[in-house]
Amino acid sequence: MINLILFGPPGSGKGTQAAKLVEKYNLLHISTGDLFRYEIGNSTPLGMEAKSYIDKGELVPDSVTIGMLRNKVEANPEVAGYIFDGFPRTVPQAQALDQLMGELSTSISKLILLDVDDNEIVTRLLERGKTSGRSDDQNEGTIRNRIGVFKSETSPVFDFYAEQDKSVKVQGVGTIEMIFDRLCEEIDVFV
Ligand code: C5P
Ligand code: MG
């Protein structure tokens, strides 16, 4: 299996690139943000709990997020591999993911960071907010809070996988095709 973590701050292009990667490599794309938004759209208890955090740009508690991710993975065991997008966002989430991969007799192949600077992210997300319908894309304060959460709580996940020699950084600025080619270079070593 090829199991990738597409990593990076909000607005770094994880979702855009994941959609292209699944076509090329036939992997299952799991976006925990999309899963939360699906739950919110259906007004489920999990969705309602998640919404209270998401609207402020904060992280949903690990136990909730890990449980949801586990359900999604366990419901799709017969795949060539997974692209995790927006997960893990904390070191405990990374530990839980490694545990889950171990239970499936597999492991994370690589974590790829899409590197984009803060001002570019704010510009991109405010632009996305005009059409995304996402409450957390609407104002600069919430966006800056999400960037801050990424730096404080999420960026240690890069170091966690660097200790396993699995973390790489790719420049996340350029055309969608240029960035896609950079990602493919990193993934083709497994094909
Ligand atoms: O990944 P995405 O940017 O779509 O996530 C949107 C929001 O969902 C995050 O800002 C956060 O509030 C929540 N989330 C989370 N934990 C994750 C993934 C998303 O709390 N692992
Ligand atoms: Mg996304």
PDB file of C-alpha atoms and ligand atoms in Angstrom:
ATOM      1  CA  MET A   1       0.000   0.000   0.000  1.00  0.00           C
ATOM      2  CA  ILE A   2       0.975   3.645  -0.466  1.00  0.00           C
ATOM      3  CA  ASN A   3      -0.254   5.686   2.488  1.00  0.00           C
ATOM      4  CA  LEU A   4       0.390   9.400   2.209  1.00  0.00           C
ATOM      5  CA  ILE A   5      -0.140  12.277   4.557  1.00  0.00           C
ATOM      6  CA  LEU A   6      -0.746  15.454   2.586  1.00  0.00           C
ATOM      7  CA  PHE A   7       0.346  18.040   5.086  1.00  0.00           C
ATOM      8  CA  GLY A   8       0.323  21.817   5.272  1.00  0.00           C
ATOM      9  CA  PRO A   9      -1.474  24.844   6.630  1.00  0.00           C
ATOM     10  CA  PRO A  10      -5.078  25.579   5.677  1.00  0.00           C
ATOM     11  CA  GLY A  11      -5.225  26.770   2.077  1.00  0.00           C
ATOM     12  CA  SER A  12      -1.949  25.133   1.091  1.00  0.00           C
ATOM     13  CA  GLY A  13      -3.660  23.116  -1.647  1.00  0.00           C
ATOM     14  CA  LYS A  14      -4.066  19.731   0.035  1.00  0.00           C
ATOM     15  CA  GLY A  15      -7.606  19.135  -1.217  1.00  0.00           C
ATOM     16  CA  THR A  16      -6.840  20.361  -4.744  1.00  0.00           C
ATOM     17  CA  GLN A  17      -3.787  18.138  -5.066  1.00  0.00           C
ATOM     18  CA  ALA A  18      -5.409  15.127  -3.378  1.00  0.00           C
ATOM     19  CA  ALA A  19      -8.160  15.156  -6.011  1.00  0.00           C
ATOM     20  CA  LYS A  20      -5.514  14.867  -8.748  1.00  0.00           C
ATOM     21  CA  LEU A  21      -3.419  12.297  -6.896  1.00  0.00           C
ATOM     22  CA  VAL A  22      -6.325   9.874  -6.359  1.00  0.00           C
ATOM     23  CA  GLU A  23      -6.843   9.752 -10.125  1.00  0.00           C
ATOM     24  CA  LYS A  24      -3.226   9.007 -10.875  1.00  0.00           C
ATOM     25  CA  TYR A  25      -2.473   6.557  -8.052  1.00  0.00           C
ATOM     26  CA  ASN A  26      -5.930   5.109  -7.348  1.00  0.00           C
ATOM     27  CA  LEU A  27      -5.796   5.881  -3.638  1.00  0.00           C
ATOM     28  CA  LEU A  28      -8.663   6.691  -1.265  1.00  0.00           C
ATOM     29  CA  HIS A  29      -8.749  10.367  -0.283  1.00  0.00           C
ATOM     30  CA  ILE A  30      -9.786  10.889   3.333  1.00  0.00           C
ATOM     31  CA  SER A  31     -10.267  14.534   4.337  1.00  0.00           C
ATOM     32  CA  THR A  32     -11.302  14.842   7.960  1.00  0.00           C
ATOM     33  CA  GLY A  33     -12.445  18.429   7.292  1.00  0.00           C
ATOM     34  CA  ASP A  34     -14.784  17.139   4.551  1.00  0.00           C
ATOM     35  CA  LEU A  35     -16.041  14.398   6.889  1.00  0.00           C
ATOM     36  CA  PHE A  36     -16.836  17.006   9.541  1.00  0.00           C
ATOM     37  CA  ARG A  37     -18.621  19.210   7.005  1.00  0.00           C
ATOM     38  CA  TYR A  38     -20.689  16.212   5.873  1.00  0.00           C
ATOM     39  CA  GLU A  39     -21.711  15.566   9.483  1.00  0.00           C
ATOM     40  CA  ILE A  40     -22.513  19.262   9.979  1.00  0.00           C
ATOM     41  CA  GLY A  41     -24.605  19.240   6.805  1.00  0.00           C
ATOM     42  CA  ASN A  42     -26.634  16.375   8.226  1.00  0.00           C
ATOM     43  CA  SER A  43     -26.903  18.021  11.664  1.00  0.00           C
ATOM     44  CA  THR A  44     -25.637  14.891  13.413  1.00  0.00           C
ATOM     45  CA  PRO A  45     -24.513  15.076  17.053  1.00  0.00           C
ATOM     46  CA  LEU A  46     -20.902  14.656  15.912  1.00  0.00           C
ATOM     47  CA  GLY A  47     -21.393  17.468  13.393  1.00  0.00           C
ATOM     48  CA  MET A  48     -22.893  19.781  15.977  1.00  0.00           C
ATOM     49  CA  GLU A  49     -20.020  19.164  18.365  1.00  0.00           C
ATOM     50  CA  ALA A  50     -17.429  19.692  15.630  1.00  0.00           C
ATOM     51  CA  LYS A  51     -19.081  22.896  14.390  1.00  0.00           C
ATOM     52  CA  SER A  52     -18.534  24.675  17.695  1.00  0.00           C
ATOM     53  CA  TYR A  53     -14.764  24.258  17.248  1.00  0.00           C
ATOM     54  CA  ILE A  54     -14.547  24.663  13.485  1.00  0.00           C
ATOM     55  CA  ASP A  55     -16.378  28.009  13.475  1.00  0.00           C
ATOM     56  CA  LYS A  56     -13.675  29.427  15.747  1.00  0.00           C
ATOM     57  CA  GLY A  57     -10.823  27.888  13.775  1.00  0.00           C
ATOM     58  CA  GLU A  58      -9.951  25.571  16.654  1.00  0.00           C
ATOM     59  CA  LEU A  59      -9.285  21.846  16.646  1.00  0.00           C
ATOM     60  CA  VAL A  60     -11.978  19.311  17.420  1.00  0.00           C
ATOM     61  CA  PRO A  61     -10.882  17.113  20.380  1.00  0.00           C
ATOM     62  CA  ASP A  62      -8.572  14.246  19.378  1.00  0.00           C
ATOM     63  CA  SER A  63     -10.902  11.501  20.621  1.00  0.00           C
ATOM     64  CA  VAL A  64     -13.706  12.696  18.323  1.00  0.00           C
ATOM     65  CA  THR A  65     -11.478  13.146  15.272  1.00  0.00           C
ATOM     66  CA  ILE A  66      -9.580   9.892  15.749  1.00  0.00           C
ATOM     67  CA  GLY A  67     -12.821   7.912  16.163  1.00  0.00           C
ATOM     68  CA  MET A  68     -14.276   9.384  12.972  1.00  0.00           C
ATOM     69  CA  LEU A  69     -11.069   8.719  11.002  1.00  0.00           C
ATOM     70  CA  ARG A  70     -10.882   5.155  12.269  1.00  0.00           C
ATOM     71  CA  ASN A  71     -14.469   4.467  11.148  1.00  0.00           C
ATOM     72  CA  LYS A  72     -13.717   5.761   7.668  1.00  0.00           C
ATOM     73  CA  VAL A  73     -10.537   3.696   7.283  1.00  0.00           C
ATOM     74  CA  GLU A  74     -12.110   0.532   8.672  1.00  0.00           C
ATOM     75  CA  ALA A  75     -15.066   0.921   6.294  1.00  0.00           C
ATOM     76  CA  ASN A  76     -12.633   0.945   3.324  1.00  0.00           C
ATOM     77  CA  PRO A  77     -10.038  -1.789   3.869  1.00  0.00           C
ATOM     78  CA  GLU A  78      -9.755  -2.988   0.240  1.00  0.00           C
ATOM     79  CA  VAL A  79      -7.892  -0.027  -1.204  1.00  0.00           C
ATOM     80  CA  ALA A  80      -4.439   0.462  -2.735  1.00  0.00           C
ATOM     81  CA  GLY A  81      -3.686   3.035  -0.066  1.00  0.00           C
ATOM     82  CA  TYR A  82      -4.895   6.221   1.554  1.00  0.00           C
ATOM     83  CA  ILE A  83      -4.261   9.941   1.173  1.00  0.00           C
ATOM     84  CA  PHE A  84      -4.822  11.558   4.535  1.00  0.00           C
ATOM     85  CA  ASP A  85      -5.702  15.236   4.107  1.00  0.00           C
ATOM     86  CA  GLY A  86      -6.036  17.404   7.198  1.00  0.00           C
ATOM     87  CA  PHE A  87      -5.180  14.500   9.486  1.00  0.00           C
ATOM     88  CA  PRO A  88      -3.171  14.032  11.668  1.00  0.00           C
ATOM     89  CA  ARG A  89      -3.351  17.561  13.112  1.00  0.00           C
ATOM     90  CA  THR A  90      -1.740  16.734  16.483  1.00  0.00           C
ATOM     91  CA  VAL A  91       0.959  14.330  17.680  1.00  0.00           C
ATOM     92  CA  PRO A  92      -1.622  12.132  19.519  1.00  0.00           C
ATOM     93  CA  GLN A  93      -3.520  11.879  16.203  1.00  0.00           C
ATOM     94  CA  ALA A  94      -0.286  10.798  14.498  1.00  0.00           C
ATOM     95  CA  GLN A  95       0.305   8.147  17.150  1.00  0.00           C
ATOM     96  CA  ALA A  96      -3.263   6.889  16.711  1.00  0.00           C
ATOM     97  CA  LEU A  97      -2.786   6.783  12.936  1.00  0.00           C
ATOM     98  CA  ASP A  98       0.416   4.753  13.227  1.00  0.00           C
ATOM     99  CA  GLN A  99      -1.396   2.364  15.555  1.00  0.00           C
ATOM    100  CA  LEU A 100      -4.285   2.002  13.073  1.00  0.00           C
ATOM    101  CA  MET A 101      -1.923   1.446  10.133  1.00  0.00           C
ATOM    102  CA  GLY A 102      -0.146  -1.220  12.189  1.00  0.00           C
ATOM    103  CA  GLU A 103      -3.449  -2.987  12.824  1.00  0.00           C
ATOM    104  CA  LEU A 104      -3.903  -3.113   9.027  1.00  0.00           C
ATOM    105  CA  SER A 105      -0.348  -4.490   8.678  1.00  0.00           C
ATOM    106  CA  THR A 106       0.764  -1.393   6.829  1.00  0.00           C
ATOM    107  CA  SER A 107       2.362   1.962   7.639  1.00  0.00           C
ATOM    108  CA  ILE A 108       2.612   5.576   6.552  1.00  0.00           C
ATOM    109  CA  SER A 109       4.825   5.815   3.462  1.00  0.00           C
ATOM    110  CA  LYS A 110       5.528   9.532   3.504  1.00  0.00           C
ATOM    111  CA  LEU A 111       4.368  12.880   4.853  1.00  0.00           C
ATOM    112  CA  ILE A 112       4.535  15.668   2.265  1.00  0.00           C
ATOM    113  CA  LEU A 113       4.367  19.274   3.457  1.00  0.00           C
ATOM    114  CA  LEU A 114       3.031  21.827   0.993  1.00  0.00           C
ATOM    115  CA  ASP A 115       4.983  24.913   1.962  1.00  0.00           C
ATOM    116  CA  VAL A 116       3.081  28.200   1.555  1.00  0.00           C
ATOM    117  CA  ASP A 117       3.694  31.461   3.423  1.00  0.00           C
ATOM    118  CA  ASP A 118       1.107  33.061   5.728  1.00  0.00           C
ATOM    119  CA  ASN A 119       0.146  36.038   3.593  1.00  0.00           C
ATOM    120  CA  GLU A 120      -0.428  33.844   0.550  1.00  0.00           C
ATOM    121  CA  ILE A 121      -2.660  31.601   2.685  1.00  0.00           C
ATOM    122  CA  VAL A 122      -4.779  34.502   3.910  1.00  0.00           C
ATOM    123  CA  THR A 123      -5.227  35.742   0.344  1.00  0.00           C
ATOM    124  CA  ARG A 124      -6.170  32.269  -0.914  1.00  0.00           C
ATOM    125  CA  LEU A 125      -8.639  31.533   1.884  1.00  0.00           C
ATOM    126  CA  LEU A 126     -10.424  34.871   1.685  1.00  0.00           C
ATOM    127  CA  GLU A 127     -10.777  34.237  -2.051  1.00  0.00           C
ATOM    128  CA  ARG A 128     -12.007  30.663  -1.445  1.00  0.00           C
ATOM    129  CA  GLY A 129     -14.448  32.030   1.139  1.00  0.00           C
ATOM    130  CA  LYS A 130     -16.364  33.890  -1.562  1.00  0.00           C
ATOM    131  CA  THR A 131     -17.577  30.567  -2.965  1.00  0.00           C
ATOM    132  CA  SER A 132     -16.765  27.807  -0.433  1.00  0.00           C
ATOM    133  CA  GLY A 133     -19.663  28.562   1.881  1.00  0.00           C
ATOM    134  CA  ARG A 134     -17.276  27.733   4.737  1.00  0.00           C
ATOM    135  CA  SER A 135     -17.828  29.756   7.887  1.00  0.00           C
ATOM    136  CA  ASP A 136     -14.139  29.438   8.771  1.00  0.00           C
ATOM    137  CA  ASP A 137     -13.008  31.040   5.480  1.00  0.00           C
ATOM    138  CA  GLN A 138     -14.956  34.250   6.011  1.00  0.00           C
ATOM    139  CA  ASN A 139     -12.770  36.522   8.094  1.00  0.00           C
ATOM    140  CA  GLU A 140      -9.091  37.187   8.476  1.00  0.00           C
ATOM    141  CA  GLY A 141      -9.181  36.745  12.272  1.00  0.00           C
ATOM    142  CA  THR A 142     -10.453  33.160  12.044  1.00  0.00           C
ATOM    143  CA  ILE A 143      -7.996  32.402   9.249  1.00  0.00           C
ATOM    144  CA  ARG A 144      -5.038  33.776  11.253  1.00  0.00           C
ATOM    145  CA  ASN A 145      -6.230  31.680  14.215  1.00  0.00           C
ATOM    146  CA  ARG A 146      -6.181  28.554  12.028  1.00  0.00           C
ATOM    147  CA  ILE A 147      -2.646  29.409  10.890  1.00  0.00           C
ATOM    148  CA  GLY A 148      -1.628  29.847  14.535  1.00  0.00           C
ATOM    149  CA  VAL A 149      -3.134  26.480  15.476  1.00  0.00           C
ATOM    150  CA  PHE A 150      -1.246  24.904  12.592  1.00  0.00           C
ATOM    151  CA  LYS A 151       2.043  26.308  13.864  1.00  0.00           C
ATOM    152  CA  SER A 152       1.550  25.434  17.516  1.00  0.00           C
ATOM    153  CA  GLU A 153      -0.383  22.154  17.473  1.00  0.00           C
ATOM    154  CA  THR A 154       0.044  20.672  13.995  1.00  0.00           C
ATOM    155  CA  SER A 155       3.587  21.442  12.869  1.00  0.00           C
ATOM    156  CA  PRO A 156       5.062  19.018  15.497  1.00  0.00           C
ATOM    157  CA  VAL A 157       3.531  16.240  13.366  1.00  0.00           C
ATOM    158  CA  PHE A 158       6.130  17.080  10.694  1.00  0.00           C
ATOM    159  CA  ASP A 159       8.901  16.443  13.242  1.00  0.00           C
ATOM    160  CA  PHE A 160       7.169  13.288  14.468  1.00  0.00           C
ATOM    161  CA  TYR A 161       7.442  11.742  10.981  1.00  0.00           C
ATOM    162  CA  ALA A 162      10.866  13.314  10.364  1.00  0.00           C
ATOM    163  CA  GLU A 163      12.096  11.098  13.209  1.00  0.00           C
ATOM    164  CA  GLN A 164      10.944   8.163  11.074  1.00  0.00           C
ATOM    165  CA  ASP A 165      12.695   9.704   8.028  1.00  0.00           C
ATOM    166  CA  LYS A 166       9.328  10.124   6.328  1.00  0.00           C
ATOM    167  CA  SER A 167       8.809  13.891   6.175  1.00  0.00           C
ATOM    168  CA  VAL A 168       9.529  15.936   3.071  1.00  0.00           C
ATOM    169  CA  LYS A 169       8.770  19.515   2.123  1.00  0.00           C
ATOM    170  CA  VAL A 170       7.582  20.600  -1.302  1.00  0.00           C
ATOM    171  CA  GLN A 171       7.145  24.160  -2.511  1.00  0.00           C
ATOM    172  CA  GLY A 172       3.393  24.830  -2.509  1.00  0.00           C
ATOM    173  CA  VAL A 173       3.453  27.955  -4.653  1.00  0.00           C
ATOM    174  CA  GLY A 174       3.235  27.817  -8.440  1.00  0.00           C
ATOM    175  CA  THR A 175       0.678  26.468 -10.881  1.00  0.00           C
ATOM    176  CA  ILE A 176      -1.455  23.491  -9.843  1.00  0.00           C
ATOM    177  CA  GLU A 177       0.356  21.383 -12.463  1.00  0.00           C
ATOM    178  CA  MET A 178       3.824  22.395 -11.264  1.00  0.00           C
ATOM    179  CA  ILE A 179       2.970  21.529  -7.694  1.00  0.00           C
ATOM    180  CA  PHE A 180       1.377  18.254  -8.799  1.00  0.00           C
ATOM    181  CA  ASP A 181       4.605  17.297 -10.620  1.00  0.00           C
ATOM    182  CA  ARG A 182       6.624  18.010  -7.453  1.00  0.00           C
ATOM    183  CA  LEU A 183       4.320  15.718  -5.479  1.00  0.00           C
ATOM    184  CA  CYS A 184       4.475  12.949  -8.070  1.00  0.00           C
ATOM    185  CA  GLU A 185       8.279  13.006  -7.897  1.00  0.00           C
ATOM    186  CA  GLU A 186       7.998  12.238  -4.186  1.00  0.00           C
ATOM    187  CA  ILE A 187       5.407   9.504  -4.660  1.00  0.00           C
ATOM    188  CA  ASP A 188       6.842   7.726  -7.706  1.00  0.00           C
ATOM    189  CA  VAL A 189       9.603   6.181  -5.580  1.00  0.00           C
ATOM    190  CA  PHE A 190       6.892   3.874  -4.179  1.00  0.00           C
ATOM    191  CA  VAL A 191       5.287   2.879  -7.495  1.00  0.00           C
TER     192      VAL A 191
HETATM  193  O1  C5P B   1      -8.835  20.238   6.963  1.00  0.00           O
HETATM  194  P1  C5P B   1      -9.780  21.395   6.938  1.00  0.00           P
HETATM  195  O2  C5P B   1      -9.111  22.726   6.808  1.00  0.00           O
HETATM  196  O3  C5P B   1     -10.905  21.204   5.984  1.00  0.00           O
HETATM  197  O4  C5P B   1     -10.455  21.395   8.395  1.00  0.00           O
HETATM  198  C1  C5P B   1     -11.408  22.380   8.732  1.00  0.00           C
HETATM  199  C2  C5P B   1     -11.524  22.453  10.227  1.00  0.00           C
HETATM  200  O5  C5P B   1     -11.938  21.190  10.768  1.00  0.00           O
HETATM  201  C3  C5P B   1     -10.234  22.784  10.979  1.00  0.00           C
HETATM  202  O6  C5P B   1      -9.946  24.165  10.985  1.00  0.00           O
HETATM  203  C4  C5P B   1     -10.587  22.268  12.376  1.00  0.00           C
HETATM  204  O7  C5P B   1     -11.463  23.137  13.043  1.00  0.00           O
HETATM  205  C5  C5P B   1     -11.340  20.978  12.025  1.00  0.00           C
HETATM  206  N1  C5P B   1     -10.430  19.820  11.994  1.00  0.00           N
HETATM  207  C6  C5P B   1      -9.926  19.330  13.181  1.00  0.00           C
HETATM  208  N2  C5P B   1      -9.081  18.254  13.193  1.00  0.00           N
HETATM  209  C7  C5P B   1      -8.720  17.662  12.045  1.00  0.00           C
HETATM  210  C8  C5P B   1      -9.220  18.142  10.817  1.00  0.00           C
HETATM  211  C9  C5P B   1     -10.067  19.249  10.816  1.00  0.00           C
HETATM  212  O8  C5P B   1     -10.232  19.862  14.253  1.00  0.00           O
HETATM  213  N3  C5P B   1      -7.878  16.609  12.084  1.00  0.00           N
HETATM  214 MG    MG B   2      -9.012  20.840   2.688  1.00  0.00          MG
END
